[in-house]
Coordinates of C-alpha atoms and ligand atoms in Angstrom, one line a residue:
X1 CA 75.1 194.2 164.4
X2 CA 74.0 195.9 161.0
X3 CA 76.6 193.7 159.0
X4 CA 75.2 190.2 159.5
X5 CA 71.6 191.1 159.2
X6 CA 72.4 193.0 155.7
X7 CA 74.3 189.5 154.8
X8 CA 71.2 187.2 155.9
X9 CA 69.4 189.2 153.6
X10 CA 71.7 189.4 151.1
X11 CA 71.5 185.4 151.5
X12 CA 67.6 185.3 151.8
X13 CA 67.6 187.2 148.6
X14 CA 70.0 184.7 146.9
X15 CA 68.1 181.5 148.2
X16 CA 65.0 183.1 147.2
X17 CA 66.4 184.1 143.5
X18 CA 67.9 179.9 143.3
X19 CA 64.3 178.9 144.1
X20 CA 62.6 180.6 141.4
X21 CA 65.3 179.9 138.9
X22 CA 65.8 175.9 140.1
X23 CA 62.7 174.9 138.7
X24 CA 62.5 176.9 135.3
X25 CA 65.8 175.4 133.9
X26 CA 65.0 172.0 135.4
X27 CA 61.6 172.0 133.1
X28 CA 63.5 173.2 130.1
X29 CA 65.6 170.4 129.9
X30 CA 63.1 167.3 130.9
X31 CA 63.9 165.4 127.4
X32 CA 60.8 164.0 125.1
X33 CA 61.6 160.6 126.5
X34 CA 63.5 158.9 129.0
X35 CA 67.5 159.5 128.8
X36 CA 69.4 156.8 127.9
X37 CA 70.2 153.8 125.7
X38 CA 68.0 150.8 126.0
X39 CA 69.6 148.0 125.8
X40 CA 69.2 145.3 122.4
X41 CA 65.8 148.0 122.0
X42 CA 63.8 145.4 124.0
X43 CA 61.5 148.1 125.8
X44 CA 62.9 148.7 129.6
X45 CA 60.4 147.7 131.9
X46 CA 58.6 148.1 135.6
X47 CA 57.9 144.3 135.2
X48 CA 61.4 143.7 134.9
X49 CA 64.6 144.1 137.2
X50 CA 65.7 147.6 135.6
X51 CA 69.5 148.1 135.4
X52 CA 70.8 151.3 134.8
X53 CA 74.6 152.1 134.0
X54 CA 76.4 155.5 133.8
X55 CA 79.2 155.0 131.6
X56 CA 82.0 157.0 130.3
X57 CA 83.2 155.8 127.1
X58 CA 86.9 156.7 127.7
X59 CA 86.7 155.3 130.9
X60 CA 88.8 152.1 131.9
X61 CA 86.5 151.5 135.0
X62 CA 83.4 151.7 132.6
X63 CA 85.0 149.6 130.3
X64 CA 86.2 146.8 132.7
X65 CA 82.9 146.7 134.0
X66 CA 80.7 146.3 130.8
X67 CA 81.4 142.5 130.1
X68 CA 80.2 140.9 133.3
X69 CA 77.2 143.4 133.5
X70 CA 76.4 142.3 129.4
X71 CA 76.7 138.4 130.5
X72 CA 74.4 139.0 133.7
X73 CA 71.7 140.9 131.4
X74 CA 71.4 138.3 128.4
X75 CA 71.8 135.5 130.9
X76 CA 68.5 136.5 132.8
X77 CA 66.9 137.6 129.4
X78 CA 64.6 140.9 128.4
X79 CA 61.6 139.0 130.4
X80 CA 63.7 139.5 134.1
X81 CA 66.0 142.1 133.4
X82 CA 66.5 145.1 131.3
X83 CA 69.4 147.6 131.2
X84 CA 70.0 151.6 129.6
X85 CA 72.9 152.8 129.8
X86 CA 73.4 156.7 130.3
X87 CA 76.4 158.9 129.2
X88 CA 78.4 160.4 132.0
X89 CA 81.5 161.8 130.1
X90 CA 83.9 162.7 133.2
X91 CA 85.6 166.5 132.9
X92 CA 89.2 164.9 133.6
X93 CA 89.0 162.6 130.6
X94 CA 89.4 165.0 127.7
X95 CA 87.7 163.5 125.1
X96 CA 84.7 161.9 127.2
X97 CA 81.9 164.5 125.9
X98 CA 82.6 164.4 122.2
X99 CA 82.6 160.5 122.3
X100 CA 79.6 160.0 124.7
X101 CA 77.8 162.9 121.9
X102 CA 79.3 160.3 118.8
X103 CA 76.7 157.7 121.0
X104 CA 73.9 160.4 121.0
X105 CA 74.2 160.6 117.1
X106 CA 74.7 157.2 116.2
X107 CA 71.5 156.2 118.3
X108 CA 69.8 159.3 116.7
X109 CA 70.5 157.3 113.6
X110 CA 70.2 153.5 114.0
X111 CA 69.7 152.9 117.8
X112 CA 70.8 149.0 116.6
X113 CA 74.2 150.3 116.2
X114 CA 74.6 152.4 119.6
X115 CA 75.6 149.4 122.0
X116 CA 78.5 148.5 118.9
X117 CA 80.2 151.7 118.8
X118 CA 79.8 151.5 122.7
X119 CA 82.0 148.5 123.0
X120 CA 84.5 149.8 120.2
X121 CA 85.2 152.4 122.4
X122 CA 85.8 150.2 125.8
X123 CA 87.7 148.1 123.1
X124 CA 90.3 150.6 121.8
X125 CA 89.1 153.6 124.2
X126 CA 93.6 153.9 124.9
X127 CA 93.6 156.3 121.1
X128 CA 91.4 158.5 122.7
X129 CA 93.0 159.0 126.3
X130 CA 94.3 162.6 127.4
X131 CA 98.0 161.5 127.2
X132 CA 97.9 160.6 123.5
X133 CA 95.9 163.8 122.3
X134 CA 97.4 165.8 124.6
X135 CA 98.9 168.0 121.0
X136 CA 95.8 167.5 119.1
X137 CA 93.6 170.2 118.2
X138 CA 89.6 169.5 119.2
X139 CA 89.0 169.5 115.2
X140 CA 91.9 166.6 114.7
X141 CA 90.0 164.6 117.5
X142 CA 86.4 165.6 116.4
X143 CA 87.6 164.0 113.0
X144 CA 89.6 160.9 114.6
X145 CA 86.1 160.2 116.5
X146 CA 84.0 160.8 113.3
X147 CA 86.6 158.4 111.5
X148 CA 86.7 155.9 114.3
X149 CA 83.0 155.8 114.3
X150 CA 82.4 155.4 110.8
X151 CA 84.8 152.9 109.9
X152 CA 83.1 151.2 113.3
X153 CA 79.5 151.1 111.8
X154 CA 80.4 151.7 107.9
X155 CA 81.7 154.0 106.3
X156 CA 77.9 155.3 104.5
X157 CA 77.2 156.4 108.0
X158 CA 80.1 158.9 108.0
X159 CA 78.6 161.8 106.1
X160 CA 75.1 161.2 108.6
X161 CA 78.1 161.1 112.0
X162 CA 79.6 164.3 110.7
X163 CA 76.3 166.4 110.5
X164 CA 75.9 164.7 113.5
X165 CA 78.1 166.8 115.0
X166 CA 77.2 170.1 113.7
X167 CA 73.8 169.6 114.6
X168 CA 73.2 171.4 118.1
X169 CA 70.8 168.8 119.0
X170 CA 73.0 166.3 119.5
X171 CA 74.9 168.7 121.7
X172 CA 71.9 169.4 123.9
X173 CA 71.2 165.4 124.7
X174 CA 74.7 164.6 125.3
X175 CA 74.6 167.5 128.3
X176 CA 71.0 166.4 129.0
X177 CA 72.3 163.2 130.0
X178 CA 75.1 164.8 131.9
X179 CA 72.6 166.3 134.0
X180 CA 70.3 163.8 134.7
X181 CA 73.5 161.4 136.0
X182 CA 74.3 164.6 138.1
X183 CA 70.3 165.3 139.5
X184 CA 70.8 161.2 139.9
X185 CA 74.0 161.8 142.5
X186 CA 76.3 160.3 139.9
X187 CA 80.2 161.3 140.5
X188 CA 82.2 158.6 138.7
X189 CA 81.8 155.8 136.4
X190 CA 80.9 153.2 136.4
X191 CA 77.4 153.8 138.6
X192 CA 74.5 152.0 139.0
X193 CA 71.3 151.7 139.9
X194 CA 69.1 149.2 140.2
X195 CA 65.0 149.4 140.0
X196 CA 65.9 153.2 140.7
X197 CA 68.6 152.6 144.1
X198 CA 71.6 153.2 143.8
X199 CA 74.6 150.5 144.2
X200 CA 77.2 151.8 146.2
X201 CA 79.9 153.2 144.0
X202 CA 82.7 150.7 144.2
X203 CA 86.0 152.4 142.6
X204 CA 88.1 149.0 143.1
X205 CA 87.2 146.2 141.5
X206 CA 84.6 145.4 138.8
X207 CA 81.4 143.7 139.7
X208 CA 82.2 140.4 138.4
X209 CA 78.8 138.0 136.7
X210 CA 78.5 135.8 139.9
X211 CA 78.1 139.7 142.1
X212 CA 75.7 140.5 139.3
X213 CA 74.1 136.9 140.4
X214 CA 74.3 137.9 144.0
X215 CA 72.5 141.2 143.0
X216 CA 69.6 140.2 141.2
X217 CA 68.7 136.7 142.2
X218 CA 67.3 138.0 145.6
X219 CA 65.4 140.5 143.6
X220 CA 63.7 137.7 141.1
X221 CA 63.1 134.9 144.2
X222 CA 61.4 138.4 146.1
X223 CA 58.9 139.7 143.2
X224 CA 55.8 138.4 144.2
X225 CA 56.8 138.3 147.8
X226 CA 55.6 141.4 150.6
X227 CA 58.6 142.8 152.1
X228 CA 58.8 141.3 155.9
X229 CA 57.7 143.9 158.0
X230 CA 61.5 143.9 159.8
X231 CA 62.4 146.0 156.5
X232 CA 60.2 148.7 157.6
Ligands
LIG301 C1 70.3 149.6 111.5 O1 71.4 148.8 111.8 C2 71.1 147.4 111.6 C3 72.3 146.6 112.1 O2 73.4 146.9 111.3 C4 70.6 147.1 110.2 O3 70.3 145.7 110.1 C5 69.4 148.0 109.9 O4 69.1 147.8 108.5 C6 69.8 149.4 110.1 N1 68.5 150.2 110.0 C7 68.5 151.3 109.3 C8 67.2 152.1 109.2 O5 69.5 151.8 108.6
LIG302 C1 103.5 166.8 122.5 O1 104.4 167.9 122.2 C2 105.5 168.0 123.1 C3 106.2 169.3 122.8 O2 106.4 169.5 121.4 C4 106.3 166.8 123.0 O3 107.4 166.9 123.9 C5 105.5 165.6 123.3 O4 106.3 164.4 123.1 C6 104.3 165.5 122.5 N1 103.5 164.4 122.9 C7 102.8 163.6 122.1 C8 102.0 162.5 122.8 O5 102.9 163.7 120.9

């Protein structure tokens, strides 16, 4: 009888210890603003249908489903809907952190440019897979990303990218980002939300511009509507 009380308060202790630790390193990394890249810096609105994307850069899934998404926001324009896009660099892809950080330091540094590298990235995102780097030391790819970045965006910027990277700052928003997707739920990428709800993760096939349509005309023909009383 003595062993399973001693281990429910073994466990009460442990609970008891996560509770008071939870909430101290949740406060110490709330960031200065809202995580994230805005999209075309138009400010991300309330008023607006709010998109939000977690993308890995390295990510075919994430890459596949950026065009549609990009036609869908400019088609309704910054007035119905507005999109950021968070960093969720998935552990199995290799070199998904120190590309998702390159993002964090190029927005640091022009937050015009962030959305470009973004869509080199999707665009030749194959260089940077596990298979072909699979020999290379972190330093060979740190530099291969600093290189692909800066001849990206031009080549001034490269000295600004590379004490980018050395700056610990950078480091801490990358992961900041991390954990928001993960407080958010997020476990793959792409993932979205949508005026804060979650779409249901759909590993398959991309979300094509008329199932962006589908998504968000409802939510423009509803705004000034009360929800019938049948949703409640
Ligand atoms: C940021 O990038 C844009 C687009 O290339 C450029 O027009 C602008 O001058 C840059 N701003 C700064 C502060 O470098
Ligand atoms: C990595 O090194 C191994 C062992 O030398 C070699 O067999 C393999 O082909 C190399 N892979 C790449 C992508 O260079």
């Amino acid at each position: 009888m003595s062993t399973p009380t001693i281990s429910l308060t073994f466990l009460l202790l442990i609970i008891h210890a996560t509770v008071l630790l939870v909430p101290s390193q949740s406060s110490s990394i709330i960031p200065s603003r809202y995580d994230g890249f805005v999209y075309k810096k138009r400010a991300a609105s309330t008023a607006t249908v709010m998109i939000e994307a977690f993308y890995d850069p390295v990510c075919p899934d994430s890459r596949d489903s950026w065009p549609p998404l990009k036609q869908a926001v400019d088609h309704y324009g910054p007035a119905v809907v507005s999109l950021i896009v968070h960093t969720f660099p998935l552990p199995y892809h290799d070199n998904a952190f120190v590309t998702s950080r390159a993002l964090h330091i190029v927005n640091e540094l022009n937050t015009s440019l962030t959305y470009h590298l973004l869509e080199a990235f999707f665009k030749h995102q194959e260089q940077f897979y596990n298979a072909p780097t699979i020999n290379m030391s972190r330093q060979a790819v740190l530099d291969q990303v600093i290189g692909f970045a800066s001849g990206t965006l031009g080549n001034s910027l490269k000295s600004a990218i590379t004490s980018g990277f050395k700056d610990s700052k950078t480091g801490t928003k990358t992961r900041v980002s991390f954990k928001y997707g993960c407080s958010r739920g997020v476990y793959g990428t792409p993932f979205f939300f949508i005026n804060g709800f979650v779409l249901p993760f759909n590993d398959d096939a991309p979300i094509d511009f008329d199932g962006w349509k589908k998504i968000i005309d409802p939510l423009i023909a509803n705004k000034h509507q009360h929800y019938p009383s049948s949703v409640f």
